[in-house]
PDB file of C-alpha atoms in Angstrom:
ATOM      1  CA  UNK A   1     -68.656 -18.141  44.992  1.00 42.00           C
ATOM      2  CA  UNK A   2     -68.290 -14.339  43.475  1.00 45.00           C
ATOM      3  CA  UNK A   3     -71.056 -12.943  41.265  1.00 44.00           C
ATOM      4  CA  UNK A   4     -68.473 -13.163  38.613  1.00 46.00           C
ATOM      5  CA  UNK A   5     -67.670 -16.997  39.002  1.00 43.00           C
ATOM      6  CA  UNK A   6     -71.404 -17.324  39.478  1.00 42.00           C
ATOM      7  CA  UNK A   7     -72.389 -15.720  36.332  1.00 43.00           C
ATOM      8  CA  UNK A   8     -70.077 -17.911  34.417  1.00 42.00           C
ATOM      9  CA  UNK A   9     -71.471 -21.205  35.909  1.00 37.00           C
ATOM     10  CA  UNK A  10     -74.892 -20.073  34.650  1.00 39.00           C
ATOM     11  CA  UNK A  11     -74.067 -19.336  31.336  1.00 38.00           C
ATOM     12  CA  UNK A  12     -71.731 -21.938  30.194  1.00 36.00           C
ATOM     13  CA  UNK A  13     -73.675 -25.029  32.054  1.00 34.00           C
ATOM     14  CA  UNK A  14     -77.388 -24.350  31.926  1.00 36.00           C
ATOM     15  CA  UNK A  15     -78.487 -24.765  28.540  1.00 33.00           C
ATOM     16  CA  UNK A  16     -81.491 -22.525  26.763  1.00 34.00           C
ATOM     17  CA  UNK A  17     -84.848 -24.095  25.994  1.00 32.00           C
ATOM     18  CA  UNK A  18     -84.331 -23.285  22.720  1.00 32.00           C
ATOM     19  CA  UNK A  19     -81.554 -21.102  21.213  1.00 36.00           C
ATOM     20  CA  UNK A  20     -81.243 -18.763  18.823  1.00 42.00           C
ATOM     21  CA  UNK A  21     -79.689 -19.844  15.422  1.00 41.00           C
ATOM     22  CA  UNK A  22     -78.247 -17.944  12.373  1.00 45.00           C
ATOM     23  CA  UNK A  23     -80.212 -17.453   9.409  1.00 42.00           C
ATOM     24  CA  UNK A  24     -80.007 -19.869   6.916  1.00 37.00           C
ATOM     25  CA  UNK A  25     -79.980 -18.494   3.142  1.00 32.00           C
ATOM     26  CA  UNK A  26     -81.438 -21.510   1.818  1.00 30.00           C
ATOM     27  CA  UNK A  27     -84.689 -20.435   2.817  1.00 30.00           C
ATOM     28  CA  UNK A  28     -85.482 -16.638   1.413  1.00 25.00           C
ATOM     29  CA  UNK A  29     -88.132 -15.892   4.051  1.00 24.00           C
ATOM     30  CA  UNK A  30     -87.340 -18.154   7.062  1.00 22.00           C
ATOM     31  CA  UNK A  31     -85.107 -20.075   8.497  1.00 24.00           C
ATOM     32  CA  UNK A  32     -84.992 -23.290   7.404  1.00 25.00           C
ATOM     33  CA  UNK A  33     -84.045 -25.539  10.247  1.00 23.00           C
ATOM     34  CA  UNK A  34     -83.802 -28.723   8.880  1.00 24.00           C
ATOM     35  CA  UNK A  35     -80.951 -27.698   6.940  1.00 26.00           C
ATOM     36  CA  UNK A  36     -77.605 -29.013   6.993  1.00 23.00           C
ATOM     37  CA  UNK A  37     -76.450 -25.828   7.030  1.00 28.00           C
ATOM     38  CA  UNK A  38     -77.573 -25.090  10.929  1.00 26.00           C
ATOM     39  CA  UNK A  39     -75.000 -24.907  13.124  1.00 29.00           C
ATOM     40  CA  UNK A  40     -74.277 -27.014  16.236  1.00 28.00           C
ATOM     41  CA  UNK A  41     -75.392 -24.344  18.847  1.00 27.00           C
ATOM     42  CA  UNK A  42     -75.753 -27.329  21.691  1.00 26.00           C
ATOM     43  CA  UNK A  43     -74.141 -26.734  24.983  1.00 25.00           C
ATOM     44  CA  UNK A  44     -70.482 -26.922  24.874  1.00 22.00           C
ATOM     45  CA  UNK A  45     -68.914 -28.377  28.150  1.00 23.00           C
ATOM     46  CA  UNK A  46     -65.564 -26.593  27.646  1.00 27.00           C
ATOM     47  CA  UNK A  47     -66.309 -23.700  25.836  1.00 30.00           C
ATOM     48  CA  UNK A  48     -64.600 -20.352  26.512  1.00 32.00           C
ATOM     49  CA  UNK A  49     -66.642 -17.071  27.468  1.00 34.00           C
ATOM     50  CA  UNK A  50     -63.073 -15.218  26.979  1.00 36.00           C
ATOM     51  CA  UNK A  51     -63.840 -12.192  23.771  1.00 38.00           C
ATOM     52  CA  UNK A  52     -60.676 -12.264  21.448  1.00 39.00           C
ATOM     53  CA  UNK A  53     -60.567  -8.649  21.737  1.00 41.00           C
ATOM     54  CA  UNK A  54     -58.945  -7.072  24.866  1.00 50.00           C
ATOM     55  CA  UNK A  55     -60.986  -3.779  24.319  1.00 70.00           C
ATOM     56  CA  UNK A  56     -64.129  -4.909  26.500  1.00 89.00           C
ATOM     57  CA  UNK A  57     -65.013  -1.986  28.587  1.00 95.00           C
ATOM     58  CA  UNK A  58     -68.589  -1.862  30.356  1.00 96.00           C
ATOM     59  CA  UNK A  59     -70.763   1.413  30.520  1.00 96.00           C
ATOM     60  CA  UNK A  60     -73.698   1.376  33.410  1.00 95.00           C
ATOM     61  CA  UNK A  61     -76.363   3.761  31.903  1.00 96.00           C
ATOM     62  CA  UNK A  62     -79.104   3.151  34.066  1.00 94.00           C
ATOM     63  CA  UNK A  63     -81.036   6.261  32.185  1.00 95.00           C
ATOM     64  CA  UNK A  64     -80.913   5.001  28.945  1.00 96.00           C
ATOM     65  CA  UNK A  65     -81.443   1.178  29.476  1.00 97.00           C
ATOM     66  CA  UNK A  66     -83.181   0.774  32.598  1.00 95.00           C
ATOM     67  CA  UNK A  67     -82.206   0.922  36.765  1.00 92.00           C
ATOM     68  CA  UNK A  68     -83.619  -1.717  39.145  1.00 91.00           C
ATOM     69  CA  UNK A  69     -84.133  -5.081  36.398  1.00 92.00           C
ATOM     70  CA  UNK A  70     -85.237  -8.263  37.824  1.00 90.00           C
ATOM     71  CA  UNK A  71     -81.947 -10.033  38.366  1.00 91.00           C
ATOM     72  CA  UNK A  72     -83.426 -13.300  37.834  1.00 92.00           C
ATOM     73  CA  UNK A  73     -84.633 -12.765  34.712  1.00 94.00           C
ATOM     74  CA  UNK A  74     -81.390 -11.064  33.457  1.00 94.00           C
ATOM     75  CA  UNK A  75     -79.808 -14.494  34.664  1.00 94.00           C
ATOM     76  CA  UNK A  76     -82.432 -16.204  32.798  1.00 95.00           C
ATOM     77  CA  UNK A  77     -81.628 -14.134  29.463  1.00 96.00           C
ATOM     78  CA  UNK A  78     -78.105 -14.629  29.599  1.00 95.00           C
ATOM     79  CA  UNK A  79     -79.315 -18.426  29.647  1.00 94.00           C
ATOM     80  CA  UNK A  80     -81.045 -18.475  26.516  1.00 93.00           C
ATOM     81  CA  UNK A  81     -77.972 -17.628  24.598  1.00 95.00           C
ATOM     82  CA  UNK A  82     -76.521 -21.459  23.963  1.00 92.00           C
ATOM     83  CA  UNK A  83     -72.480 -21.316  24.639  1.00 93.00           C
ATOM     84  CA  UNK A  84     -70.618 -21.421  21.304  1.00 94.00           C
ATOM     85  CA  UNK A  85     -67.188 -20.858  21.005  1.00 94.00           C
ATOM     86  CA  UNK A  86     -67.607 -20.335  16.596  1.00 95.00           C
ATOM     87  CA  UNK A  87     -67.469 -17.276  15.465  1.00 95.00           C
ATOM     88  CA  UNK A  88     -70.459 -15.863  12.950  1.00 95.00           C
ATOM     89  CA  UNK A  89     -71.318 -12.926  10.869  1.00 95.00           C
ATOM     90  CA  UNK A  90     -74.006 -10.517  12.376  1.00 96.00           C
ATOM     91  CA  UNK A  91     -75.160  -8.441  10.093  1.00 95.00           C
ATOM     92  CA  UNK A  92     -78.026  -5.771   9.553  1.00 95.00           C
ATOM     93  CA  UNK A  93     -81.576  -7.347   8.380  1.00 94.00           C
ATOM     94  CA  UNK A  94     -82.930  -7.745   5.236  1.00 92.00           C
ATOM     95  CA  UNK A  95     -80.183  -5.918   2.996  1.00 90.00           C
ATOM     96  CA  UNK A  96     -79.035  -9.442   0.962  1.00 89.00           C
ATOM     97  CA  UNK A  97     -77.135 -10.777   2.798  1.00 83.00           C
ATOM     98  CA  UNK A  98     -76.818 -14.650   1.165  1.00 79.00           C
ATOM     99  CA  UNK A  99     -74.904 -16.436   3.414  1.00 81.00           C
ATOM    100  CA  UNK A 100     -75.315 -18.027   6.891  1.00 83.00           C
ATOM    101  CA  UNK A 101     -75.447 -14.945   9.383  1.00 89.00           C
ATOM    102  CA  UNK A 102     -77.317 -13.616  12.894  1.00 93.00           C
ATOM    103  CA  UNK A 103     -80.399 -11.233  11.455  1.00 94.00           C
ATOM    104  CA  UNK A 104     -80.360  -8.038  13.705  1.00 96.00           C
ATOM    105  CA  UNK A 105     -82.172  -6.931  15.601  1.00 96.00           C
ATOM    106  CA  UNK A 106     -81.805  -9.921  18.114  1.00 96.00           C
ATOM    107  CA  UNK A 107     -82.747  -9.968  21.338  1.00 97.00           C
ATOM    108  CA  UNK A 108     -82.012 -12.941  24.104  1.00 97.00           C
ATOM    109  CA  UNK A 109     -84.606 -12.106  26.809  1.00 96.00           C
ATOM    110  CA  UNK A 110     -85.668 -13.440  30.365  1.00 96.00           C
ATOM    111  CA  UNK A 111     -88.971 -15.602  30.509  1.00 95.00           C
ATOM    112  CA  UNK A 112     -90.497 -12.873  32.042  1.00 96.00           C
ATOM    113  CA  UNK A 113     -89.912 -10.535  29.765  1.00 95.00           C
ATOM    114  CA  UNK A 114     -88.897  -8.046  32.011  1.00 95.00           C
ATOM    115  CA  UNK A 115     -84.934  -7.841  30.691  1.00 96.00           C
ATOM    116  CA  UNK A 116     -83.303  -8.451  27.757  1.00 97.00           C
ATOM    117  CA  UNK A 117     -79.754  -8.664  26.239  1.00 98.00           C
ATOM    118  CA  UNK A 118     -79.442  -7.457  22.504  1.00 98.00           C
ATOM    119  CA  UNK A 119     -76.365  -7.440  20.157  1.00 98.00           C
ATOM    120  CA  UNK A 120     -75.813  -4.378  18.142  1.00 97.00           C
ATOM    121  CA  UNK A 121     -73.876  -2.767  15.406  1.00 97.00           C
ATOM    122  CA  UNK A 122     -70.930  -0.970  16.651  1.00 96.00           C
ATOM    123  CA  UNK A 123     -71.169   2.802  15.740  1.00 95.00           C
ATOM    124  CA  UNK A 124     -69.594   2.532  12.140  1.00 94.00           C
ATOM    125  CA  UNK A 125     -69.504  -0.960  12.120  1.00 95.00           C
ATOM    126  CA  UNK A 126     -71.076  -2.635   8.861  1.00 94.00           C
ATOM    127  CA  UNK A 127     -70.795  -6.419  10.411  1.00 95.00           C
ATOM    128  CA  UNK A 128     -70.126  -8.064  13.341  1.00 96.00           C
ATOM    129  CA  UNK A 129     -67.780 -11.156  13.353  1.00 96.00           C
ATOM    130  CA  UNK A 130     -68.360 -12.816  16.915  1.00 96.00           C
ATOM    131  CA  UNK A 131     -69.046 -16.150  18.811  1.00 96.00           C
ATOM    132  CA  UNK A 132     -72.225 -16.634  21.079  1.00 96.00           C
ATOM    133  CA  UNK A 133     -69.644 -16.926  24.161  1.00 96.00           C
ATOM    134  CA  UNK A 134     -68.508 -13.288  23.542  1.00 96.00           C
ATOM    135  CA  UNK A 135     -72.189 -12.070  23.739  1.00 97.00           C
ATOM    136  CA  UNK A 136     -72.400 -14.134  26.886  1.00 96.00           C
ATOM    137  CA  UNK A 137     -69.527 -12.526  27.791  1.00 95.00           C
ATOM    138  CA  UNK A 138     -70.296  -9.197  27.519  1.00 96.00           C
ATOM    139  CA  UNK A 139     -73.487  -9.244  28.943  1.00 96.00           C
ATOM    140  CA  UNK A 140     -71.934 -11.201  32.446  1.00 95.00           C
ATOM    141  CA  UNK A 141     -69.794  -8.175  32.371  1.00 95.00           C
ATOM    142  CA  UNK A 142     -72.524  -5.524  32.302  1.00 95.00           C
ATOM    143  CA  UNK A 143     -74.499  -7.870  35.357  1.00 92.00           C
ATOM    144  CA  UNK A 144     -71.344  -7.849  37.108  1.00 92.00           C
ATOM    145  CA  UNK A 145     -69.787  -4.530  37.001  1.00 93.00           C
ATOM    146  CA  UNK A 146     -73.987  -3.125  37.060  1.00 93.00           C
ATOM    147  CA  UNK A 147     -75.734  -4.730  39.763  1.00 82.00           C
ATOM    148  CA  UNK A 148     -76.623  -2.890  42.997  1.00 73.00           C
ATOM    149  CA  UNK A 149     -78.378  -4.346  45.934  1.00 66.00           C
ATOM    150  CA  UNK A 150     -79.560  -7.264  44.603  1.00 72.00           C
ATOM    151  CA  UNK A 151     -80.778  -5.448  41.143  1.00 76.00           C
ATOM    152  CA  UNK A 152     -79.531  -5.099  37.814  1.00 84.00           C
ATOM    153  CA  UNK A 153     -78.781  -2.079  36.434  1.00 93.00           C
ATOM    154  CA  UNK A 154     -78.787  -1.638  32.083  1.00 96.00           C
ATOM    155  CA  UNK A 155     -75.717  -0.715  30.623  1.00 97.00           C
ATOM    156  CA  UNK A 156     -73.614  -1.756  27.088  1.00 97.00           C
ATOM    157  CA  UNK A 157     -70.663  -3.724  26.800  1.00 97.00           C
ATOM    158  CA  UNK A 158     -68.049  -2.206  24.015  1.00 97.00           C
ATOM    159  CA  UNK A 159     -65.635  -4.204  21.774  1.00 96.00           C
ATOM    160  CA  UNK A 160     -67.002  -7.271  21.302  1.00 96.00           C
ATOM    161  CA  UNK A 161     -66.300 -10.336  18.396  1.00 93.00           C
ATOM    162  CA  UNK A 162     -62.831 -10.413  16.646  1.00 85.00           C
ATOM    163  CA  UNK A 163     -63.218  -7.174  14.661  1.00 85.00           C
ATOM    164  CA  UNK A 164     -64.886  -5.449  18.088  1.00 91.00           C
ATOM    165  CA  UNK A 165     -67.803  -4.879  15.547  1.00 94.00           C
ATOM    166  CA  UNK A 166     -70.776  -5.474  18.174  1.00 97.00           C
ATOM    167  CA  UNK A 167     -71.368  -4.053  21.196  1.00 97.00           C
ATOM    168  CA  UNK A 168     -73.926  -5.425  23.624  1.00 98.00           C
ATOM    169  CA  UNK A 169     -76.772  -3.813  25.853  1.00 98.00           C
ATOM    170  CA  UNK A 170     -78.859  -5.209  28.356  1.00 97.00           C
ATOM    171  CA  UNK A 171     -81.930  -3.731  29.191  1.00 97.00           C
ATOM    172  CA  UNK A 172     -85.344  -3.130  30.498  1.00 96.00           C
ATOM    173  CA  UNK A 173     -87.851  -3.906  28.379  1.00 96.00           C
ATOM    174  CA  UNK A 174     -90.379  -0.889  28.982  1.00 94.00           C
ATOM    175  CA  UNK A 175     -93.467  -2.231  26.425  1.00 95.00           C
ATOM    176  CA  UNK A 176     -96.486  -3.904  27.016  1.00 96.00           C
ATOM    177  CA  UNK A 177     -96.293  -7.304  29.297  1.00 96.00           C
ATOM    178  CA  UNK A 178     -97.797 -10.336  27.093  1.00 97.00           C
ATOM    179  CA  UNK A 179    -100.739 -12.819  28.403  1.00 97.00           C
ATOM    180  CA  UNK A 180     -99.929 -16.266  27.666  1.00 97.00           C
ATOM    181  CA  UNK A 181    -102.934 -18.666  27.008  1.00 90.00           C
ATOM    182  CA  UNK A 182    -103.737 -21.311  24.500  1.00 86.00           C
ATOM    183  CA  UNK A 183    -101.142 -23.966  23.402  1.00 86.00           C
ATOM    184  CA  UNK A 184     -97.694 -24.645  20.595  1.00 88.00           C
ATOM    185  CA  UNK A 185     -98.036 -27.527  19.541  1.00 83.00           C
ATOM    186  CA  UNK A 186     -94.311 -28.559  19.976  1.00 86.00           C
ATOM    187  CA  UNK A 187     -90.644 -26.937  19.855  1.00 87.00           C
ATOM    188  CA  UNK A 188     -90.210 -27.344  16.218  1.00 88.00           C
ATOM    189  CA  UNK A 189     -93.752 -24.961  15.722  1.00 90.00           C
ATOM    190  CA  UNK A 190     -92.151 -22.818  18.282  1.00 91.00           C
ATOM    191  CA  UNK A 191     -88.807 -22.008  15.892  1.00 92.00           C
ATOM    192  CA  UNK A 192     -90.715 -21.775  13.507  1.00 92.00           C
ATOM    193  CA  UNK A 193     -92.733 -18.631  16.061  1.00 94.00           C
ATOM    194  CA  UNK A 194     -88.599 -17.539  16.446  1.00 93.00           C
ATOM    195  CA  UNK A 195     -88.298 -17.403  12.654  1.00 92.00           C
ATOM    196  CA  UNK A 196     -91.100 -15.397  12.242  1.00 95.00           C
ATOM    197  CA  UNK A 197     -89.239 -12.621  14.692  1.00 94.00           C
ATOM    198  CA  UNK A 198     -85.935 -13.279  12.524  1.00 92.00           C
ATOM    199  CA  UNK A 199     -87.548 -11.893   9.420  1.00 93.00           C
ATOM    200  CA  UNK A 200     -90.075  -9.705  10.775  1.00 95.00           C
ATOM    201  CA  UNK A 201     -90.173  -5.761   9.593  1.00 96.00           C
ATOM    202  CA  UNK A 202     -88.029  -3.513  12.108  1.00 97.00           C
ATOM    203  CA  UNK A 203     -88.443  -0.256  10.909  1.00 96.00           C
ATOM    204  CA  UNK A 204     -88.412   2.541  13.225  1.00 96.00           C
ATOM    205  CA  UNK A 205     -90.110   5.358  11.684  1.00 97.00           C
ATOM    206  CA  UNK A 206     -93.998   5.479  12.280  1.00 97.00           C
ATOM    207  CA  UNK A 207     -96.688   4.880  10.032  1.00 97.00           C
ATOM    208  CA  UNK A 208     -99.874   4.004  10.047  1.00 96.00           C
ATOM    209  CA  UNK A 209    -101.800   0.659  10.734  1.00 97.00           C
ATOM    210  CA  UNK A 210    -105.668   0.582  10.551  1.00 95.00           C
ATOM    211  CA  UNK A 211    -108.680  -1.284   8.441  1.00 92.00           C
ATOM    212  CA  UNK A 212    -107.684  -0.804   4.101  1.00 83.00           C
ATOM    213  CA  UNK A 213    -110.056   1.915   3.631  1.00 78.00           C
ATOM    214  CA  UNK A 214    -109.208   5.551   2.252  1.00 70.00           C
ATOM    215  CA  UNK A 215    -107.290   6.767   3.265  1.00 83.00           C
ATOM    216  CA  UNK A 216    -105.054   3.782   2.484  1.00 88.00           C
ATOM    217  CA  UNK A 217    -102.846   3.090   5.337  1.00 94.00           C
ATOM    218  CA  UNK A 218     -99.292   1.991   5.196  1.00 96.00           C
ATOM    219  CA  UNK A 219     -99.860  -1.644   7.215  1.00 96.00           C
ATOM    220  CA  UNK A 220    -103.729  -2.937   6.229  1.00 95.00           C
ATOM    221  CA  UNK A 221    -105.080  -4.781   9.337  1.00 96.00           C
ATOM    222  CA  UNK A 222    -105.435  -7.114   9.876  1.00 95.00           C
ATOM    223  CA  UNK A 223    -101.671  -7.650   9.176  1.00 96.00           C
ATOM    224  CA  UNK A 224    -100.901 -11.667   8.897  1.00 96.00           C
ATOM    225  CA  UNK A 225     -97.189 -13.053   9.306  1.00 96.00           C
ATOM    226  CA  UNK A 226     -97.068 -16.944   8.624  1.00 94.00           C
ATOM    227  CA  UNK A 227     -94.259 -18.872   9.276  1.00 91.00           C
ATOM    228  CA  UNK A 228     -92.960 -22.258   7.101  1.00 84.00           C
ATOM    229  CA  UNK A 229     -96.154 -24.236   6.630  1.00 82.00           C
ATOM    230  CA  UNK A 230     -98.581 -21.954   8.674  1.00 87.00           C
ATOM    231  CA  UNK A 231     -97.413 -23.692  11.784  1.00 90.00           C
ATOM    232  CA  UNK A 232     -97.410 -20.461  13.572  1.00 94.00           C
ATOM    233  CA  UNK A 233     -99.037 -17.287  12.609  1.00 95.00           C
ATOM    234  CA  UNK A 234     -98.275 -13.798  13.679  1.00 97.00           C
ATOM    235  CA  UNK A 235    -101.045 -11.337  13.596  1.00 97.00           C
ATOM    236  CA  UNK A 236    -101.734  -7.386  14.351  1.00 98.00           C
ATOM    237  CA  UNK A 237    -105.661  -6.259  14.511  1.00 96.00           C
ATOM    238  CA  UNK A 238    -106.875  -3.002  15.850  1.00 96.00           C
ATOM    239  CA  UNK A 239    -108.268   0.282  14.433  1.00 95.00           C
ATOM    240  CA  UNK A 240    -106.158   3.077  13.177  1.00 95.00           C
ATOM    241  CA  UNK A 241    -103.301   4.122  15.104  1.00 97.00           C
ATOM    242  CA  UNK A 242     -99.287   5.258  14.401  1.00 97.00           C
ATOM    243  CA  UNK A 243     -96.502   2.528  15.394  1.00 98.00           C
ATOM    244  CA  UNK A 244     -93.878   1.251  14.364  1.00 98.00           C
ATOM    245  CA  UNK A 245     -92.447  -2.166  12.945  1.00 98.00           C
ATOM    246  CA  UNK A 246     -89.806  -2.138  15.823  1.00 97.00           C
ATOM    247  CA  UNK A 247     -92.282  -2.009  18.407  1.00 97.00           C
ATOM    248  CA  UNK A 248     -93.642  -4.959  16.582  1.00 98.00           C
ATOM    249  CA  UNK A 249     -90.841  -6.748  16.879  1.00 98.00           C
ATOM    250  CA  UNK A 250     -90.175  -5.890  20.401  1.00 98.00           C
ATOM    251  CA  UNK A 251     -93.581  -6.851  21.433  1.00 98.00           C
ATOM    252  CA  UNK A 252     -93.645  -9.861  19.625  1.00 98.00           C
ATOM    253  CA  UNK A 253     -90.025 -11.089  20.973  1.00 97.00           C
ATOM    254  CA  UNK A 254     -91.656 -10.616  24.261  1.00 98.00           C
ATOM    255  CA  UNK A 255     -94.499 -12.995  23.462  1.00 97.00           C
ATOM    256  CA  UNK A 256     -92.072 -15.344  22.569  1.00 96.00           C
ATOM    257  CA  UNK A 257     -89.796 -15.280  25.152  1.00 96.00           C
ATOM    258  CA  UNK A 258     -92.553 -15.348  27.742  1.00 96.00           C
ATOM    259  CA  UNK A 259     -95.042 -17.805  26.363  1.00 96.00           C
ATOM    260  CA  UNK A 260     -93.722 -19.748  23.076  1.00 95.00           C
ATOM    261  CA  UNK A 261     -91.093 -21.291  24.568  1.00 92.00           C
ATOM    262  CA  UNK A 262     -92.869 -22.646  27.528  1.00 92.00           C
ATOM    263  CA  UNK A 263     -95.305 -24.207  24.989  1.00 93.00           C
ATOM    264  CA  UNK A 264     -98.162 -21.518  24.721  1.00 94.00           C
ATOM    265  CA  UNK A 265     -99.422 -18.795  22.582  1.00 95.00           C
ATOM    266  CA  UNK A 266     -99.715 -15.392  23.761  1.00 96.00           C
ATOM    267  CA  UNK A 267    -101.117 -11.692  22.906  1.00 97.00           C
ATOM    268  CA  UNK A 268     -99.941  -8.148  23.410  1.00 98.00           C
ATOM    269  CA  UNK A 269    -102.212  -5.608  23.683  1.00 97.00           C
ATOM    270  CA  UNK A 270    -101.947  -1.463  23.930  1.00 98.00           C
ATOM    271  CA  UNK A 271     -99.606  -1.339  21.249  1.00 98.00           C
ATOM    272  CA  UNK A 272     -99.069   2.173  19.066  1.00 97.00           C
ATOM    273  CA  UNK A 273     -98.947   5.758  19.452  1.00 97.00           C
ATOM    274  CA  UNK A 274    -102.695   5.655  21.290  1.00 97.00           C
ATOM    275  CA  UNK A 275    -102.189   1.797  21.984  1.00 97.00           C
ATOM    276  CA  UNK A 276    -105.284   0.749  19.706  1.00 97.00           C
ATOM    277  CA  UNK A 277    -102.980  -2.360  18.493  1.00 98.00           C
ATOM    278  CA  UNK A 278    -103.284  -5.852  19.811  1.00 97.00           C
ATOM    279  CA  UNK A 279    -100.872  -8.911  18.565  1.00 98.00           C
ATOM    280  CA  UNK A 280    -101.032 -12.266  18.588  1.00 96.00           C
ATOM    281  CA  UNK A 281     -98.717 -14.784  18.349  1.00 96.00           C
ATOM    282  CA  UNK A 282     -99.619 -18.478  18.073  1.00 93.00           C
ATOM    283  CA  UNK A 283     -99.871 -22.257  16.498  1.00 87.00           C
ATOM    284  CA  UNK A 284    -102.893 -21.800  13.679  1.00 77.00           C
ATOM    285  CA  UNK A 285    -105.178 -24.134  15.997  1.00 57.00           C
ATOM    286  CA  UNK A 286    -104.839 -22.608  19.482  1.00 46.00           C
ATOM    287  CA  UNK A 287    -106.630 -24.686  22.394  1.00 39.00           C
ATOM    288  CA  UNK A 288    -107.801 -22.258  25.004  1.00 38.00           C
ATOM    289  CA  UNK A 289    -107.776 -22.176  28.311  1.00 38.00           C
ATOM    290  CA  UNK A 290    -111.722 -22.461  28.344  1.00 35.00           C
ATOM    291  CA  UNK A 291    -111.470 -25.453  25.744  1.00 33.00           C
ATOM    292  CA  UNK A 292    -112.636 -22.981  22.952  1.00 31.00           C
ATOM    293  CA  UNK A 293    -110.909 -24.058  19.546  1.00 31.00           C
ATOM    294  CA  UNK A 294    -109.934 -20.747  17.133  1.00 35.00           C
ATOM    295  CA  UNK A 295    -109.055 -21.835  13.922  1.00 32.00           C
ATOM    296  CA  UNK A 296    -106.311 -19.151  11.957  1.00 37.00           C
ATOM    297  CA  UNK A 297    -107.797 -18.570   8.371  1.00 31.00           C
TER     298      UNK A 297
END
């Protein structure tokens, strides 16, 4: 079988422990995924991983995006994005959008956190109009034309959705690794963890994090995120450092991706300019590994 044909088999017949879903605008904060509105994102048996565009064209940039990825874990990233032939609306976070829609940033990424696959805004593009199978798509094309000696090399895939609006990069994921301890207490608490990363801040210029004391700081720690009925709770302690919201996001996509969806909570620490930051990410009642109970205020 060719790493092409192989590629294929993985992503259109291995389904995701739990997929990512667009936004629903019912819900102003999070996504609400009871609604009606939610799309069928389970595995299609006969879906295509064909783009409608015929302007797909594959750029290895090992500099930029990372040489020598853990091909396994590239494999397992291109799992977690559930085949879909329907095409949505990916848009920029957080600028009104009122209608059903994939937030971005978004980032499918390998359980061990090592490589991830992210849809992005072509340069000028103000949406995106493209099916989960393109995304696939693109990213089998970056493993396949990118891979050397058994290892993956990042790159971007160009021209993807019907309006060859996104692009798509896969990468190494160069922040700190997450520890995984404690428990979720099922998959519906751990969407709710994947909402929480849907909404989340993603700014990218610094500021400053620390205790609410003067001088004031732009993020007051500790900073609390809480998801639909506090059944999972995002939080950032530490003393006073520089950082950035996108880190944030990165480092808390990587506790999800790691832990969360194999049922556990999970920390990140190091994080900042001088890596004073720590993050959690976890159910409000977390049962530790030493049977200790902490109880989220």
């Amino acid at each position: 079988m060719s790493l092409r044909s192989l590629l294929a088999f993985l992503f259109l017949y291995l389904p995701p422990v739990i997929s990512a879903i667009p936004s629903d605008p019912a819900n102003n904060r999070f996504v609400n995924f009871g609604s009606g509105q939610v799309p069928n994102t389970s595995v299609l048996a006969n879906a295509s991983t064909s783009t409608s565009s015929n302007d797909l064209t594959v750029q290895c940039l090992p500099n930029r995006y990372g040489k020598n990825l853990p091909f396994a874990d590239c494999i397992d990233a291109i799992q977690q994005i559930t085949p879909d032939d329907e095409e949505y609306e990916w848009w920029p976070r957080h600028i009104g959008i009122r209608k059903q829609h994939f937030p971005l940033p978004l980032r499918f990424q390998g359980r061990n956190a090592r490589c991830y696959i992210e849809p992005k805004l072509a340069p000028g593009a103000l949406k995106g109009v493209a099916s989960l199978n393109m995304v696939g798509e693109g990213a089998n094309a970056i493993l396949d034309k990118c891979i050397s000696s058994g290892k993956a090399n990042g790159g971007i895939a160009h021209g993807i959705g019907g309006n060859n609006g996104l692009t798509v990069t896969l990468g190494a994921y160069r922040g700190p690794i997450p520890v995984c301890r404690g428990t979720v207490r099922d998959q519906q608490t751990a969407e709710l963890c994947r909402a929480i990363l849907d909404d989340m801040e993603v700014a990218a210029q610094p500021q400053t994090f620390g205790p609410g004391v003067d001088p004031r700081p732009d993020v007051v720690l500790p900073a609390v995120i809480r998801a639909t009925n506090d059944a999972c709770v995002l939080r950032i302690f530490g003393q006073a450092d520089m950082a950035r919201w996108l880190q944030m996001w990165e480092a808390a996509t990587a506790i999800w991706s790691m832990c969360i969806r194999g049922a556990k909570g999970g920390s990140v620490t190091g994080l900042g300019e001088n890596r004073k930051l720590f993050m959690t990410l976890t159910s409000p009642i977390s049962l530790l590994g030493n049977g200790t109970g902490i109880a989220e205020s």
